XYZ file of N, CA and C in Angstrom:
744
model
N -76.337 98.312 -24.903
C -75.846 98.331 -23.529
C -76.933 98.888 -22.621
N -77.343 98.129 -21.649
C -78.378 98.577 -20.730
C -77.821 99.588 -19.751
N -78.696 100.474 -19.287
C -78.282 101.437 -18.281
C -78.459 100.815 -16.904
N -77.773 101.363 -15.917
C -77.943 100.888 -14.556
C -76.634 100.802 -13.841
N -76.719 100.651 -12.524
C -75.510 100.559 -11.716
C -74.778 99.269 -12.040
N -73.470 99.345 -12.002
C -72.687 98.151 -12.298
C -72.894 97.092 -11.220
N -72.878 95.848 -11.640
C -73.127 94.742 -10.728
C -71.974 94.552 -9.764
N -72.255 93.828 -8.698
C -71.209 93.489 -7.749
C -70.242 92.480 -8.343
N -69.007 92.565 -7.894
C -67.962 91.634 -8.327
C -67.417 90.941 -7.089
N -67.542 89.629 -7.066
C -67.090 88.832 -5.934
C -65.582 88.606 -6.035
N -64.870 88.861 -4.943
C -63.417 88.675 -4.905
C -63.120 87.546 -3.932
N -62.604 86.431 -4.446
C -62.439 85.231 -3.624
C -61.032 85.052 -3.069
N -60.100 85.929 -3.450
C -58.715 85.759 -2.996
C -58.558 86.250 -1.553
N -57.605 85.695 -0.807
C -57.326 86.182 0.546
C -56.320 87.327 0.512
N -56.018 87.882 1.681
C -54.904 88.820 1.798
C -53.589 88.033 1.758
N -52.469 88.611 1.298
C -52.420 89.940 0.697
C -52.926 89.877 -0.736
N -53.566 90.886 -1.154
C -54.125 90.926 -2.493
C -55.593 91.290 -2.496
N -56.336 90.798 -1.502
C -57.772 91.078 -1.445
C -58.038 92.578 -1.409
N -57.381 93.283 -0.491
C -57.634 94.722 -0.347
C -57.252 95.483 -1.608
N -56.117 95.107 -2.213
C -55.684 95.769 -3.444
C -56.724 95.603 -4.552
N -57.247 94.387 -4.676
C -58.239 94.125 -5.717
C -59.539 94.871 -5.441
N -59.974 94.888 -4.187
C -61.189 95.618 -3.826
C -61.049 97.096 -4.168
N -59.893 97.664 -3.839
C -59.651 99.082 -4.120
C -59.655 99.359 -5.615
N -59.008 98.482 -6.387
C -58.936 98.682 -7.836
C -60.311 98.550 -8.483
N -61.119 97.597 -8.017
C -62.470 97.457 -8.558
C -63.297 98.707 -8.288
N -63.213 99.220 -7.066
C -63.960 100.432 -6.730
C -63.490 101.609 -7.584
N -62.181 101.684 -7.815
C -61.644 102.770 -8.636
C -62.195 102.714 -10.053
N -62.430 101.490 -10.539
C -62.948 101.314 -11.898
C -64.465 101.426 -11.964
N -65.100 101.664 -10.830
C -66.537 101.872 -10.826
C -67.379 100.657 -10.513
N -66.743 99.557 -10.110
C -67.484 98.349 -9.759
C -67.837 98.342 -8.273
N -68.724 97.442 -7.894
C -69.110 97.273 -6.495
C -68.483 95.976 -5.981
N -67.295 96.056 -5.353
C -66.612 94.831 -4.927
C -67.272 94.198 -3.708
N -67.220 92.885 -3.668
C -67.790 92.115 -2.559
C -66.751 91.088 -2.115
N -66.254 91.227 -0.897
C -65.185 90.358 -0.404
C -65.738 89.007 0.033
N -65.147 87.942 -0.509
C -65.496 86.575 -0.114
C -64.229 85.729 -0.126
N -63.240 86.065 0.728
C -61.989 85.292 0.727
C -62.253 83.841 1.105
N -61.773 82.924 0.288
C -62.099 81.514 0.459
C -60.974 80.694 1.068
N -59.869 81.337 1.435
C -58.760 80.632 2.076
C -58.284 81.399 3.301
N -57.965 80.662 4.356
C -57.199 81.200 5.475
C -55.728 80.917 5.183
N -54.885 81.934 5.264
C -53.453 81.770 5.025
C -52.729 81.785 6.365
N -51.912 80.762 6.606
C -51.195 80.613 7.872
C -49.700 80.652 7.586
N -49.008 81.749 7.950
C -47.557 81.804 7.749
C -46.853 80.761 8.616
N -45.788 80.188 8.080
C -44.975 79.219 8.812
C -43.541 79.726 8.862
N -42.834 79.489 9.962
C -41.456 79.989 10.061
C -40.536 79.279 9.076
N -39.578 80.029 8.556
C -38.562 79.457 7.680
C -37.570 78.687 8.534
N -37.450 77.398 8.268
C -36.585 76.541 9.079
C -35.306 76.206 8.322
N -34.258 75.937 9.075
C -32.999 75.514 8.481
C -32.141 76.686 8.056
N -31.181 76.413 7.191
C -30.221 77.423 6.746
C -30.925 78.568 6.032
N -30.385 79.761 6.193
C -30.967 80.943 5.565
C -29.975 81.660 4.652
N -28.857 81.005 4.327
C -27.861 81.618 3.444
C -27.980 80.989 2.056
N -28.448 81.778 1.119
C -28.643 81.320 -0.257
C -28.198 82.429 -1.208
N -27.881 82.029 -2.436
C -27.538 83.023 -3.435
C -28.747 83.780 -3.949
N -29.906 83.129 -3.896
C -31.129 83.739 -4.431
C -32.337 83.079 -3.786
N -33.427 83.828 -3.678
C -34.693 83.267 -3.226
C -35.728 83.491 -4.321
N -36.534 82.472 -4.562
C -37.610 82.551 -5.547
C -38.943 82.496 -4.811
N -39.810 83.443 -5.125
C -41.097 83.578 -4.441
C -42.216 83.422 -5.469
N -43.043 82.415 -5.288
C -44.124 82.151 -6.235
C -45.446 82.769 -5.810
N -45.509 83.344 -4.618
C -46.741 83.952 -4.119
C -46.401 84.985 -3.058
N -47.190 86.045 -3.009
C -47.016 87.033 -1.959
C -47.250 86.473 -0.575
N -47.911 85.311 -0.495
C -48.150 84.692 0.806
C -46.846 84.319 1.513
N -45.775 84.150 0.766
C -44.492 83.731 1.342
C -43.751 84.862 2.037
N -44.089 86.095 1.737
C -43.201 87.203 2.067
C -43.114 87.524 3.549
N -44.186 87.331 4.304
C -44.128 87.650 5.733
C -43.060 86.828 6.442
N -43.031 85.531 6.174
C -42.035 84.669 6.812
C -40.627 85.019 6.346
N -40.463 85.289 5.063
C -39.137 85.583 4.527
C -38.602 86.909 5.050
N -39.463 87.911 5.132
C -39.017 89.232 5.574
C -38.540 89.212 7.012
N -39.061 88.286 7.803
C -38.665 88.204 9.208
C -37.375 87.419 9.407
N -36.886 86.757 8.352
C -35.768 85.825 8.513
C -34.575 86.132 7.616
N -34.822 86.467 6.371
C -33.744 86.614 5.397
C -33.179 88.034 5.388
N -31.908 88.183 5.013
C -31.366 89.533 4.802
C -32.099 90.209 3.646
N -32.415 91.471 3.811
C -33.248 92.147 2.825
C -32.508 92.506 1.545
N -31.185 92.314 1.526
C -30.443 92.569 0.289
C -30.218 91.305 -0.534
N -30.815 90.186 -0.141
C -30.687 88.955 -0.914
C -31.359 89.142 -2.276
N -30.795 88.532 -3.302
C -31.424 88.569 -4.626
C -32.737 87.790 -4.568
N -33.822 88.445 -4.928
C -35.152 87.835 -4.838
C -35.829 87.913 -6.197
N -36.247 86.762 -6.699
C -37.000 86.695 -7.947
C -38.443 86.354 -7.626
N -39.346 87.245 -7.992
C -40.774 87.041 -7.765
C -41.425 86.494 -9.026
N -42.542 85.822 -8.839
C -43.221 85.199 -9.971
C -43.748 86.238 -10.954
N -44.136 87.410 -10.448
C -44.690 88.444 -11.316
C -44.547 89.821 -10.705
N -45.076 90.816 -11.406
C -44.875 92.213 -11.005
C -45.504 92.529 -9.659
N -46.721 92.073 -9.409
C -47.397 92.392 -8.155
C -46.653 91.813 -6.959
N -46.202 90.564 -7.082
C -45.446 89.953 -5.990
C -44.133 90.687 -5.780
N -43.520 91.145 -6.862
C -42.292 91.933 -6.740
C -42.553 93.233 -5.995
N -43.665 93.887 -6.281
C -44.007 95.122 -5.575
C -44.198 94.863 -4.084
N -44.838 93.754 -3.747
C -45.033 93.432 -2.327
C -43.704 93.113 -1.657
N -42.800 92.454 -2.391
C -41.482 92.152 -1.826
C -40.731 93.440 -1.500
N -40.789 94.397 -2.390
C -40.134 95.689 -2.118
C -40.790 96.383 -0.931
N -42.111 96.290 -0.836
C -42.812 96.897 0.294
C -42.428 96.239 1.615
N -42.010 94.971 1.565
C -41.551 94.260 2.765
C -40.099 94.582 3.103
N -39.421 95.351 2.264
C -38.064 95.774 2.555
C -36.977 95.161 1.704
N -37.317 94.212 0.834
C -36.301 93.599 -0.023
C -35.855 94.608 -1.088
N -34.563 94.661 -1.318
C -34.001 95.730 -2.152
C -33.458 95.261 -3.499
N -33.262 93.956 -3.678
C -32.722 93.433 -4.934
C -33.741 92.470 -5.532
N -34.734 93.032 -6.217
C -35.904 92.268 -6.644
C -36.061 92.337 -8.160
N -36.285 91.186 -8.778
C -36.692 91.129 -10.176
C -37.895 90.205 -10.265
N -38.493 90.104 -11.428
C -39.675 89.248 -11.526
C -39.788 88.606 -12.897
N -40.476 87.456 -12.908
C -40.758 86.717 -14.137
C -42.091 87.180 -14.715
N -42.663 86.368 -15.585
C -43.826 86.790 -16.352
C -45.176 86.530 -15.743
N -45.224 86.111 -14.477
C -46.511 85.978 -13.812
C -46.964 84.558 -13.555
N -46.260 83.563 -14.065
C -46.601 82.163 -13.821
C -45.357 81.399 -13.388
N -45.586 80.270 -12.730
C -44.455 79.429 -12.332
C -43.672 78.963 -13.558
N -44.374 78.717 -14.663
C -43.698 78.272 -15.885
C -42.734 79.323 -16.428
N -43.010 80.586 -16.143
C -42.141 81.653 -16.658
C -40.876 81.830 -15.834
N -40.816 81.228 -14.649
C -39.662 81.437 -13.769
C -38.393 80.778 -14.299
N -38.500 79.568 -14.821
C -37.298 78.848 -15.254
C -36.607 79.559 -16.418
N -37.310 79.917 -17.494
C -36.619 80.660 -18.554
C -36.152 82.039 -18.107
N -36.862 82.644 -17.175
C -36.425 83.953 -16.676
C -35.095 83.832 -15.942
N -34.950 82.811 -15.118
C -33.722 82.636 -14.341
C -32.585 82.083 -15.190
N -32.918 81.204 -16.128
C -31.877 80.581 -16.937
C -30.972 79.703 -16.090
N -29.727 79.541 -16.520
C -28.749 78.771 -15.760
C -28.013 79.697 -14.795
N -27.592 79.180 -13.640
C -26.878 80.037 -12.684
C -25.535 80.497 -13.235
N -25.248 81.779 -13.044
C -23.960 82.339 -13.472
C -22.970 82.404 -12.318
N -23.493 82.501 -11.094
C -22.639 82.564 -9.918
C -23.069 81.519 -8.913
N -23.384 81.971 -7.715
C -23.831 81.075 -6.647
C -25.111 80.361 -7.086
N -25.094 79.028 -7.180
C -26.274 78.320 -7.667
C -27.287 77.977 -6.578
N -26.982 78.312 -5.306
C -27.895 77.940 -4.227
C -29.146 78.804 -4.289
N -30.285 78.159 -4.232
C -31.554 78.853 -4.436
C -32.574 78.350 -3.429
N -33.209 79.267 -2.751
C -34.314 78.953 -1.850
C -35.621 79.142 -2.608
N -36.393 78.080 -2.725
C -37.724 78.158 -3.319
C -38.732 78.192 -2.174
N -39.292 79.366 -1.932
C -40.251 79.549 -0.837
C -41.652 79.328 -1.375
N -42.365 78.407 -0.775
C -43.640 78.014 -1.359
C -44.628 77.610 -0.273
N -45.838 77.283 -0.702
C -46.859 76.801 0.207
C -46.833 75.290 0.318
N -47.512 74.799 1.331
C -47.573 73.346 1.542
C -48.211 72.667 0.331
N -47.595 71.578 -0.103
C -48.041 70.774 -1.247
C -47.850 71.492 -2.588
N -47.076 72.565 -2.608
C -46.860 73.320 -3.839
C -45.375 73.358 -4.188
N -45.069 73.573 -5.455
C -43.709 73.873 -5.873
C -42.825 72.695 -6.225
N -43.316 71.466 -6.114
C -42.442 70.319 -6.400
C -41.986 70.294 -7.860
N -42.902 70.545 -8.780
C -42.532 70.526 -10.202
C -41.561 71.648 -10.536
N -41.792 72.823 -9.956
C -40.892 73.947 -10.201
C -39.504 73.653 -9.650
N -39.431 73.056 -8.471
C -38.129 72.698 -7.895
C -37.379 71.738 -8.810
N -38.081 70.774 -9.359
C -37.454 69.819 -10.286
C -36.923 70.527 -11.528
N -37.739 71.416 -12.096
C -37.325 72.111 -13.319
C -36.127 73.024 -13.066
N -36.090 73.662 -11.907
C -34.950 74.525 -11.574
C -33.683 73.696 -11.378
N -33.815 72.537 -10.757
C -32.647 71.654 -10.603
C -32.142 71.204 -11.967
N -33.061 70.896 -12.868
C -32.657 70.485 -14.213
C -31.934 71.607 -14.961
N -32.207 72.854 -14.558
C -31.539 74.000 -15.180
C -30.203 74.316 -14.521
N -29.830 73.539 -13.485
C -28.530 73.714 -12.865
C -28.523 74.367 -11.503
N -29.696 74.690 -10.974
C -29.755 75.329 -9.667
C -29.728 74.296 -8.548
N -29.112 74.665 -7.430
C -29.118 73.836 -6.227
C -30.268 74.319 -5.347
N -31.390 73.627 -5.433
C -32.654 74.132 -4.891
C -32.943 73.545 -3.514
N -33.280 74.432 -2.585
C -33.847 74.035 -1.297
C -35.290 74.531 -1.276
N -36.236 73.612 -1.342
C -37.650 73.991 -1.301
C -38.104 74.026 0.157
N -38.635 75.156 0.583
C -39.096 75.317 1.965
C -40.549 75.787 1.976
N -41.331 75.178 2.832
C -42.735 75.558 3.000
C -42.807 76.684 4.027
N -43.293 77.849 3.608
C -43.354 79.001 4.510
C -44.783 79.490 4.738
N -45.758 78.797 4.175
C -47.152 79.092 4.513
C -48.017 77.900 4.143
N -49.180 77.835 4.741
C -50.174 76.844 4.373
C -51.527 77.534 4.284
N -52.437 76.928 3.581
C -53.776 77.493 3.458
C -54.813 76.485 3.927
N -55.899 77.019 4.446
C -57.048 76.205 4.823
C -58.285 76.802 4.171
N -59.121 75.986 3.556
C -60.315 76.532 2.905
C -61.311 77.075 3.915
N -61.960 78.163 3.550
C -63.082 78.679 4.331
C -64.296 77.835 3.961
N -64.946 77.277 4.940
C -65.980 76.291 4.664
C -67.362 76.837 4.381
N -67.522 78.151 4.396
C -68.858 78.712 4.210
C -68.765 80.107 3.605
N -69.867 80.559 3.067
C -69.998 81.933 2.600
C -70.696 82.746 3.678
N -70.283 83.977 3.850
C -70.902 84.824 4.870
C -72.358 85.103 4.508
N -73.142 85.479 5.499
C -74.561 85.761 5.260
C -74.738 86.929 4.300
N -73.844 87.922 4.381
C -73.967 89.077 3.481
C -73.667 88.681 2.038
N -72.675 87.811 1.836
C -72.369 87.335 0.486
C -73.526 86.500 -0.054
N -74.062 85.619 0.770
C -75.200 84.790 0.341
C -76.393 85.655 -0.052
N -76.622 86.719 0.718
C -77.752 87.601 0.424
C -77.574 88.289 -0.925
N -76.365 88.756 -1.208
C -76.118 89.431 -2.487
C -76.208 88.444 -3.655
N -75.714 87.220 -3.440
C -75.829 86.209 -4.489
C -77.292 85.875 -4.769
N -78.066 85.667 -3.720
C -79.471 85.290 -3.879
C -80.292 86.402 -4.513
N -79.902 87.653 -4.249
C -80.631 88.799 -4.794
C -80.227 89.129 -6.227
N -79.277 88.385 -6.780
C -78.827 88.655 -8.140
C -77.987 89.903 -8.270
N -77.346 90.307 -7.170
C -76.550 91.535 -7.178
C -75.105 91.305 -7.622
N -74.703 90.056 -7.766
C -73.334 89.735 -8.174
C -73.334 89.344 -9.646
N -72.574 90.078 -10.451
C -72.517 89.784 -11.877
C -71.308 88.985 -12.297
N -70.246 89.028 -11.476
C -69.014 88.322 -11.828
C -68.295 87.906 -10.558
N -67.475 86.881 -10.684
C -66.648 86.418 -9.567
C -65.232 86.220 -10.071
N -64.266 86.719 -9.307
C -62.855 86.638 -9.678
C -62.188 85.486 -8.943
N -61.409 84.695 -9.685
C -60.709 83.552 -9.103
C -59.234 83.621 -9.485
N -58.376 83.667 -8.449
C -56.940 83.839 -8.651
C -56.149 82.547 -8.460
N -56.783 81.486 -7.986
C -56.083 80.211 -7.814
C -57.083 79.073 -7.877
N -56.572 77.887 -8.214
C -57.432 76.707 -8.238
C -57.952 76.387 -6.845
N -57.133 76.651 -5.820
C -57.554 76.357 -4.448
C -58.742 77.219 -4.037
N -58.727 78.507 -4.402
C -59.864 79.352 -4.051
C -61.106 78.934 -4.833
N -60.928 78.536 -6.082
C -62.068 78.080 -6.876
C -62.692 76.832 -6.263
N -61.862 75.878 -5.868
C -62.365 74.659 -5.246
C -63.080 74.958 -3.936
N -62.492 75.835 -3.123
C -63.100 76.180 -1.839
C -64.441 76.880 -2.040
N -64.514 77.746 -3.039
C -65.766 78.451 -3.313
C -66.865 77.477 -3.718
N -66.571 76.560 -4.619
C -67.592 75.618 -5.072
C -68.046 74.707 -3.942
N -67.123 74.313 -3.067
C -67.520 73.509 -1.908
C -68.425 74.310 -0.976
N -68.110 75.581 -0.785
C -68.918 76.413 0.111
C -70.314 76.659 -0.459
N -70.413 76.801 -1.769
C -71.722 76.981 -2.404
C -72.559 75.721 -2.252
N -71.915 74.564 -2.376
C -72.594 73.296 -2.154
C -73.760 73.068 -3.094
N -74.916 72.739 -2.526
C -76.091 72.399 -3.328
C -76.830 73.628 -3.853
N -76.349 74.817 -3.505
C -77.023 76.048 -3.945
C -76.454 76.554 -5.271
N -75.974 75.677 -6.110
C -75.257 76.099 -7.314
C -76.136 76.813 -8.338
N -77.445 76.719 -8.194
C -78.302 77.440 -9.141
C -78.103 78.951 -9.040
N -77.591 79.444 -7.911
C -77.363 80.888 -7.778
C -76.214 81.359 -8.664
N -75.471 80.420 -9.255
C -74.339 80.777 -10.105
C -74.745 81.020 -11.556
N -75.983 80.738 -11.915
C -76.387 80.747 -13.327
C -76.354 82.133 -13.965
N -76.394 83.177 -13.169
C -76.352 84.535 -13.723
C -75.004 85.201 -13.491
N -74.003 84.428 -13.091
C -72.689 84.979 -12.740
C -71.646 84.511 -13.750
N -70.818 85.431 -14.194
C -69.682 85.091 -15.045
C -68.460 84.874 -14.161
N -67.849 83.709 -14.271
C -66.627 83.402 -13.524
C -65.421 83.824 -14.348
N -64.538 84.595 -13.745
C -63.339 85.089 -14.416
C -62.120 84.473 -13.752
N -61.338 83.732 -14.530
C -60.222 82.951 -14.005
C -58.896 83.521 -14.484
N -57.904 83.478 -13.604
C -56.583 83.995 -13.937
C -55.819 83.068 -14.876
N -56.185 81.777 -14.917
C -55.461 80.815 -15.752
C -56.404 79.720 -16.218
N -55.954 78.955 -17.200
C -56.765 77.840 -17.694
C -56.919 76.754 -16.639
N -55.907 76.574 -15.788
C -56.016 75.594 -14.710
C -57.179 75.943 -13.789
N -57.320 77.207 -13.471
C -58.419 77.649 -12.615
C -59.745 77.498 -13.350
N -59.763 77.868 -14.618
C -60.987 77.750 -15.412
C -61.462 76.304 -15.490
N -60.544 75.361 -15.549
C -60.914 73.946 -15.597
C -61.672 73.533 -14.337
N -61.268 74.061 -13.186
C -61.971 73.763 -11.933
C -63.388 74.324 -11.977
N -63.530 75.532 -12.511
C -64.817 76.220 -12.522
C -65.770 75.669 -13.570
N -65.244 74.961 -14.561
C -66.067 74.499 -15.686
C -67.174 73.547 -15.257
N -67.004 72.888 -14.125
C -68.011 71.926 -13.667
C -69.246 72.605 -13.092
N -69.165 73.882 -12.776
C -70.264 74.593 -12.132
C -71.126 75.311 -13.168
N -72.408 75.559 -12.847
C -73.331 76.144 -13.835
C -73.262 77.669 -13.927
N -72.049 78.214 -14.063
C -71.912 79.651 -14.271
C -72.509 80.045 -15.622
N -72.900 81.308 -15.741
C -73.356 81.811 -17.039
C -72.254 81.672 -18.077
N -71.018 81.871 -17.640
C -69.851 81.702 -18.508
C -68.623 81.604 -17.625
N -67.594 80.964 -18.140
C -66.282 80.930 -17.491
C -65.288 81.480 -18.496
N -64.586 82.542 -18.108
C -63.663 83.187 -19.033
C -62.288 83.274 -18.387
N -61.255 83.246 -19.216
C -59.872 83.197 -18.741
C -59.118 84.432 -19.202
N -58.314 84.988 -18.296
C -57.504 86.156 -18.630
C -56.499 85.815 -19.725
N -56.242 86.776 -20.595
C -55.280 86.562 -21.677
C -53.873 86.394 -21.127
N -53.554 87.140 -20.080
C -52.266 87.044 -19.406
C -52.523 86.816 -17.918
N -51.613 86.135 -17.214
C -51.849 85.801 -15.804
C -51.547 86.960 -14.863
N -52.230 88.085 -15.061
C -52.058 89.226 -14.170
C -53.409 89.896 -13.952
N -53.456 90.717 -12.912
C -54.739 91.294 -12.517
C -55.321 92.221 -13.583
N -54.493 92.998 -14.245
C -55.014 93.900 -15.269
C -55.752 93.134 -16.360
N -55.180 92.022 -16.790
C -55.842 91.204 -17.813
C -57.139 90.608 -17.289
N -57.122 90.183 -16.027
C -58.325 89.593 -15.440
C -59.440 90.629 -15.342
N -59.115 91.806 -14.833
C -60.144 92.827 -14.661
C -60.629 93.381 -15.992
N -59.789 93.314 -17.012
C -60.225 93.797 -18.328
C -61.372 92.958 -18.883
N -61.511 91.719 -18.410
C -62.614 90.874 -18.855
C -63.967 91.444 -18.435
N -63.983 92.242 -17.377
C -65.246 92.810 -16.907
C -65.875 93.731 -17.951
N -65.049 94.382 -18.739
C -65.545 95.304 -19.761
C -65.402 94.750 -21.169
N -65.077 93.466 -21.264
C -64.827 92.875 -22.573
C -66.099 92.809 -23.400
N -66.038 93.159 -24.683
C -67.216 93.056 -25.548
C -67.648 91.623 -25.816
N -66.833 90.654 -25.356
C -67.213 89.251 -25.585
C -68.525 88.907 -24.895
N -68.813 89.589 -23.769
C -70.108 89.361 -23.139
C -70.780 90.672 -22.784
N -70.136 91.801 -23.084
C -70.695 93.096 -22.752
C -70.411 93.443 -21.312
N -70.417 94.735 -20.977
C -70.206 95.139 -19.596
C -71.302 94.574 -18.703
N -70.935 94.258 -17.483
C -71.889 93.717 -16.528
C -72.614 94.855 -15.824
N -73.938 94.767 -15.749
C -74.731 95.777 -15.064
C -75.707 95.085 -14.132
N -75.954 95.698 -12.993
C -76.830 95.096 -12.000
C -78.227 94.885 -12.567
N -78.762 95.857 -13.324
C -80.105 95.713 -13.857
C -80.183 94.580 -14.868
N -79.140 94.394 -15.647
C -79.126 93.298 -16.612
C -79.166 91.959 -15.897
N -78.328 91.819 -14.859
C -78.276 90.547 -14.162
C -79.573 90.286 -13.420
N -80.182 91.324 -12.874
C -81.438 91.131 -12.170
C -82.524 90.620 -13.104
N -82.558 91.115 -14.325
C -83.591 90.694 -15.268
C -83.341 89.286 -15.786
N -82.100 88.863 -15.785
C -81.783 87.516 -16.253
C -82.222 86.459 -15.257
N -82.189 86.792 -13.971
C -82.349 85.793 -12.905
C -83.731 85.173 -12.919
């Protein structure tokens, strides 16, 4: 293990979540570098707001829901972090699934009481989940409560750190952020050769596989703790700034 300051870690997710990840990386001794690759635009919840339950697949949905729905509605979040954000927004009856959309259907099972369910999601997302929930007996209303737009460029400070070999790893929490990042890098992909890409899921890793990263690795479980544990994994050794500088 080489000595030296730990390398920078690029965080590509937008808020909410970006600040939490930056804080956690700093707490663990890393040098976080913010590069949010999506603009998130909340959209108002339209139509009826009386449902037996609401399902939230992303923390991006919560701003619109908190402004519209009664806070005592039964709310099922995709995972623990989203559940924590829902409680922070004022929702009082919150449970959560295992961290992926696939885990929501077995977690919910068949409806025991009111089968009406609001699936709050982003634009172009959630169609398969809505179908699977209907097949399980739920009366699903899928509503789009946010949309995302890719950030078309990397900031000058991020580009400078990438070019200087100061970034040892990049975190990717969604396929959309991975796609936006690769588009923003464009023809400068050689700067990725000394960077390990860390993906929250195999779907995200598949997007990143086309780029010339030093390695693409996937979290064992779809949560932040598993993703960040890859930074210290013996599979590639801890990342250090001096090591990455010598590789470049």
